[in-house]
């Protein structure tokens, strides 16, 4: 079963392209983050890892054990600029984690195999 998309793919790609060109307006950033979170879920479906990009969105991805209550055991969290830099390849996963730009907890919280998108 594939995840249902809420963001139109063309609109999401346009927002991501605008962000890459330097447009950091809140609506553009929000659309780009939400689109890329949906894209991550489409490419790496599952419920083992929760990816949080406050205040714009959250998704679950990566196959593995599903959590049902409370804080999930595998969590990745970062700000929108870091997330978009990761998904576009402007920043590498290891560098972002080592620099403290990404909080990643749990055995499955390494997204280096699925990023950049």
PDB file of C-alpha atoms in Angstrom:
ATOM      1  CA  UNK A   1       0.000   0.000   0.000  1.00  0.00           C
ATOM      2  CA  UNK A   2       1.417   3.390  -0.946  1.00  0.00           C
ATOM      3  CA  UNK A   3       1.071   6.483   1.173  1.00  0.00           C
ATOM      4  CA  UNK A   4      -1.556   8.968   0.090  1.00  0.00           C
ATOM      5  CA  UNK A   5      -0.040  12.224  -1.089  1.00  0.00           C
ATOM      6  CA  UNK A   6      -1.411  15.514   0.149  1.00  0.00           C
ATOM      7  CA  UNK A   7       0.997  17.713  -1.760  1.00  0.00           C
ATOM      8  CA  UNK A   8       0.648  17.889  -5.533  1.00  0.00           C
ATOM      9  CA  UNK A   9       3.919  16.544  -6.963  1.00  0.00           C
ATOM     10  CA  UNK A  10       4.324  19.405  -9.457  1.00  0.00           C
ATOM     11  CA  UNK A  11       3.700  22.013  -6.747  1.00  0.00           C
ATOM     12  CA  UNK A  12       6.108  20.255  -4.397  1.00  0.00           C
ATOM     13  CA  UNK A  13       8.846  20.074  -7.009  1.00  0.00           C
ATOM     14  CA  UNK A  14       8.314  23.739  -7.855  1.00  0.00           C
ATOM     15  CA  UNK A  15       8.627  24.719  -4.185  1.00  0.00           C
ATOM     16  CA  UNK A  16      11.793  22.644  -3.803  1.00  0.00           C
ATOM     17  CA  UNK A  17      13.265  24.226  -6.946  1.00  0.00           C
ATOM     18  CA  UNK A  18      12.392  27.700  -5.632  1.00  0.00           C
ATOM     19  CA  UNK A  19      14.046  26.906  -2.293  1.00  0.00           C
ATOM     20  CA  UNK A  20      17.174  25.707  -4.104  1.00  0.00           C
ATOM     21  CA  UNK A  21      17.247  29.047  -5.957  1.00  0.00           C
ATOM     22  CA  UNK A  22      17.279  30.860  -2.622  1.00  0.00           C
ATOM     23  CA  UNK A  23      13.595  31.533  -1.965  1.00  0.00           C
ATOM     24  CA  UNK A  24      13.325  30.864   1.769  1.00  0.00           C
ATOM     25  CA  UNK A  25       9.848  32.370   2.220  1.00  0.00           C
ATOM     26  CA  UNK A  26       7.883  30.457   4.822  1.00  0.00           C
ATOM     27  CA  UNK A  27       5.191  29.138   2.410  1.00  0.00           C
ATOM     28  CA  UNK A  28       7.856  27.927  -0.039  1.00  0.00           C
ATOM     29  CA  UNK A  29       9.865  26.258   2.713  1.00  0.00           C
ATOM     30  CA  UNK A  30       6.757  24.647   4.203  1.00  0.00           C
ATOM     31  CA  UNK A  31       5.670  23.243   0.841  1.00  0.00           C
ATOM     32  CA  UNK A  32       9.176  21.963   0.057  1.00  0.00           C
ATOM     33  CA  UNK A  33       9.507  20.261   3.456  1.00  0.00           C
ATOM     34  CA  UNK A  34       6.093  18.631   3.275  1.00  0.00           C
ATOM     35  CA  UNK A  35       6.678  17.466  -0.286  1.00  0.00           C
ATOM     36  CA  UNK A  36      10.060  15.938   0.553  1.00  0.00           C
ATOM     37  CA  UNK A  37       8.687  14.209   3.654  1.00  0.00           C
ATOM     38  CA  UNK A  38       6.025  12.626   1.455  1.00  0.00           C
ATOM     39  CA  UNK A  39       8.674  11.701  -1.099  1.00  0.00           C
ATOM     40  CA  UNK A  40      10.787  10.067   1.613  1.00  0.00           C
ATOM     41  CA  UNK A  41       7.799   7.981   2.697  1.00  0.00           C
ATOM     42  CA  UNK A  42       7.095   7.002  -0.916  1.00  0.00           C
ATOM     43  CA  UNK A  43      10.690   5.882  -1.467  1.00  0.00           C
ATOM     44  CA  UNK A  44      11.241   4.248   1.937  1.00  0.00           C
ATOM     45  CA  UNK A  45       7.821   3.106   3.167  1.00  0.00           C
ATOM     46  CA  UNK A  46       7.388   1.816   6.674  1.00  0.00           C
ATOM     47  CA  UNK A  47       6.839   2.896  10.238  1.00  0.00           C
ATOM     48  CA  UNK A  48      10.154   2.193  11.980  1.00  0.00           C
ATOM     49  CA  UNK A  49      11.545   5.763  11.926  1.00  0.00           C
ATOM     50  CA  UNK A  50       9.780   9.022  12.670  1.00  0.00           C
ATOM     51  CA  UNK A  51      11.220  12.059  10.866  1.00  0.00           C
ATOM     52  CA  UNK A  52      10.306  15.419  12.370  1.00  0.00           C
ATOM     53  CA  UNK A  53      10.888  18.801  10.745  1.00  0.00           C
ATOM     54  CA  UNK A  54       9.158  21.267  13.059  1.00  0.00           C
ATOM     55  CA  UNK A  55       7.012  23.216  12.598  1.00  0.00           C
ATOM     56  CA  UNK A  56       6.278  21.969   9.077  1.00  0.00           C
ATOM     57  CA  UNK A  57       5.813  18.234   9.207  1.00  0.00           C
ATOM     58  CA  UNK A  58       6.447  14.732  10.423  1.00  0.00           C
ATOM     59  CA  UNK A  59       6.403  11.363   8.709  1.00  0.00           C
ATOM     60  CA  UNK A  60       7.101   7.747   9.403  1.00  0.00           C
ATOM     61  CA  UNK A  61       9.291   5.736   7.059  1.00  0.00           C
ATOM     62  CA  UNK A  62      11.709   2.807   6.774  1.00  0.00           C
ATOM     63  CA  UNK A  63      10.544  -0.786   7.047  1.00  0.00           C
ATOM     64  CA  UNK A  64      10.855  -2.426  10.429  1.00  0.00           C
ATOM     65  CA  UNK A  65       9.090  -2.741  13.753  1.00  0.00           C
ATOM     66  CA  UNK A  66       6.125  -0.425  14.143  1.00  0.00           C
ATOM     67  CA  UNK A  67       5.595   1.559  17.317  1.00  0.00           C
ATOM     68  CA  UNK A  68       2.075   2.264  18.474  1.00  0.00           C
ATOM     69  CA  UNK A  69       2.242   4.497  21.547  1.00  0.00           C
ATOM     70  CA  UNK A  70       4.475   7.095  23.079  1.00  0.00           C
ATOM     71  CA  UNK A  71       7.755   8.339  21.698  1.00  0.00           C
ATOM     72  CA  UNK A  72       8.993   6.100  18.901  1.00  0.00           C
ATOM     73  CA  UNK A  73      12.344   4.358  19.448  1.00  0.00           C
ATOM     74  CA  UNK A  74      13.821   5.728  16.198  1.00  0.00           C
ATOM     75  CA  UNK A  75      13.524   9.483  15.730  1.00  0.00           C
ATOM     76  CA  UNK A  76      15.223  11.945  13.405  1.00  0.00           C
ATOM     77  CA  UNK A  77      14.668  15.658  13.958  1.00  0.00           C
ATOM     78  CA  UNK A  78      16.109  18.778  12.363  1.00  0.00           C
ATOM     79  CA  UNK A  79      15.140  22.238  11.205  1.00  0.00           C
ATOM     80  CA  UNK A  80      13.747  22.917   7.748  1.00  0.00           C
ATOM     81  CA  UNK A  81      16.943  24.337   6.235  1.00  0.00           C
ATOM     82  CA  UNK A  82      18.959  21.326   7.356  1.00  0.00           C
ATOM     83  CA  UNK A  83      16.307  18.897   6.108  1.00  0.00           C
ATOM     84  CA  UNK A  84      16.139  20.509   2.682  1.00  0.00           C
ATOM     85  CA  UNK A  85      19.944  20.606   2.465  1.00  0.00           C
ATOM     86  CA  UNK A  86      20.001  16.875   3.263  1.00  0.00           C
ATOM     87  CA  UNK A  87      17.357  15.878   0.721  1.00  0.00           C
ATOM     88  CA  UNK A  88      18.979  17.948  -2.038  1.00  0.00           C
ATOM     89  CA  UNK A  89      22.492  16.697  -1.313  1.00  0.00           C
ATOM     90  CA  UNK A  90      23.829  20.079  -0.247  1.00  0.00           C
ATOM     91  CA  UNK A  91      24.700  18.560   3.146  1.00  0.00           C
ATOM     92  CA  UNK A  92      25.759  15.019   3.886  1.00  0.00           C
ATOM     93  CA  UNK A  93      24.081  12.909   6.581  1.00  0.00           C
ATOM     94  CA  UNK A  94      27.238  12.207   8.589  1.00  0.00           C
ATOM     95  CA  UNK A  95      28.330  15.849   8.525  1.00  0.00           C
ATOM     96  CA  UNK A  96      24.900  17.066   9.661  1.00  0.00           C
ATOM     97  CA  UNK A  97      24.806  14.584  12.543  1.00  0.00           C
ATOM     98  CA  UNK A  98      28.386  15.304  13.625  1.00  0.00           C
ATOM     99  CA  UNK A  99      27.712  19.059  13.546  1.00  0.00           C
ATOM    100  CA  UNK A 100      24.633  18.619  15.724  1.00  0.00           C
ATOM    101  CA  UNK A 101      22.266  19.828  13.020  1.00  0.00           C
ATOM    102  CA  UNK A 102      20.353  16.537  13.138  1.00  0.00           C
ATOM    103  CA  UNK A 103      19.202  14.724  16.271  1.00  0.00           C
ATOM    104  CA  UNK A 104      19.027  11.011  15.450  1.00  0.00           C
ATOM    105  CA  UNK A 105      18.192   8.431  18.085  1.00  0.00           C
ATOM    106  CA  UNK A 106      17.629   4.712  17.750  1.00  0.00           C
ATOM    107  CA  UNK A 107      19.241   1.887  15.827  1.00  0.00           C
ATOM    108  CA  UNK A 108      17.325   2.610  12.621  1.00  0.00           C
ATOM    109  CA  UNK A 109      17.608   6.409  12.690  1.00  0.00           C
ATOM    110  CA  UNK A 110      20.401   6.570  10.111  1.00  0.00           C
ATOM    111  CA  UNK A 111      18.930   7.980   6.887  1.00  0.00           C
ATOM    112  CA  UNK A 112      22.181   7.979   4.930  1.00  0.00           C
ATOM    113  CA  UNK A 113      20.944   5.091   2.754  1.00  0.00           C
ATOM    114  CA  UNK A 114      17.876   7.049   1.591  1.00  0.00           C
ATOM    115  CA  UNK A 115      19.253  10.609   1.390  1.00  0.00           C
ATOM    116  CA  UNK A 116      19.614  12.634  -0.729  1.00  0.00           C
ATOM    117  CA  UNK A 117      16.292  12.022  -2.444  1.00  0.00           C
TER     118      UNK A 117
END
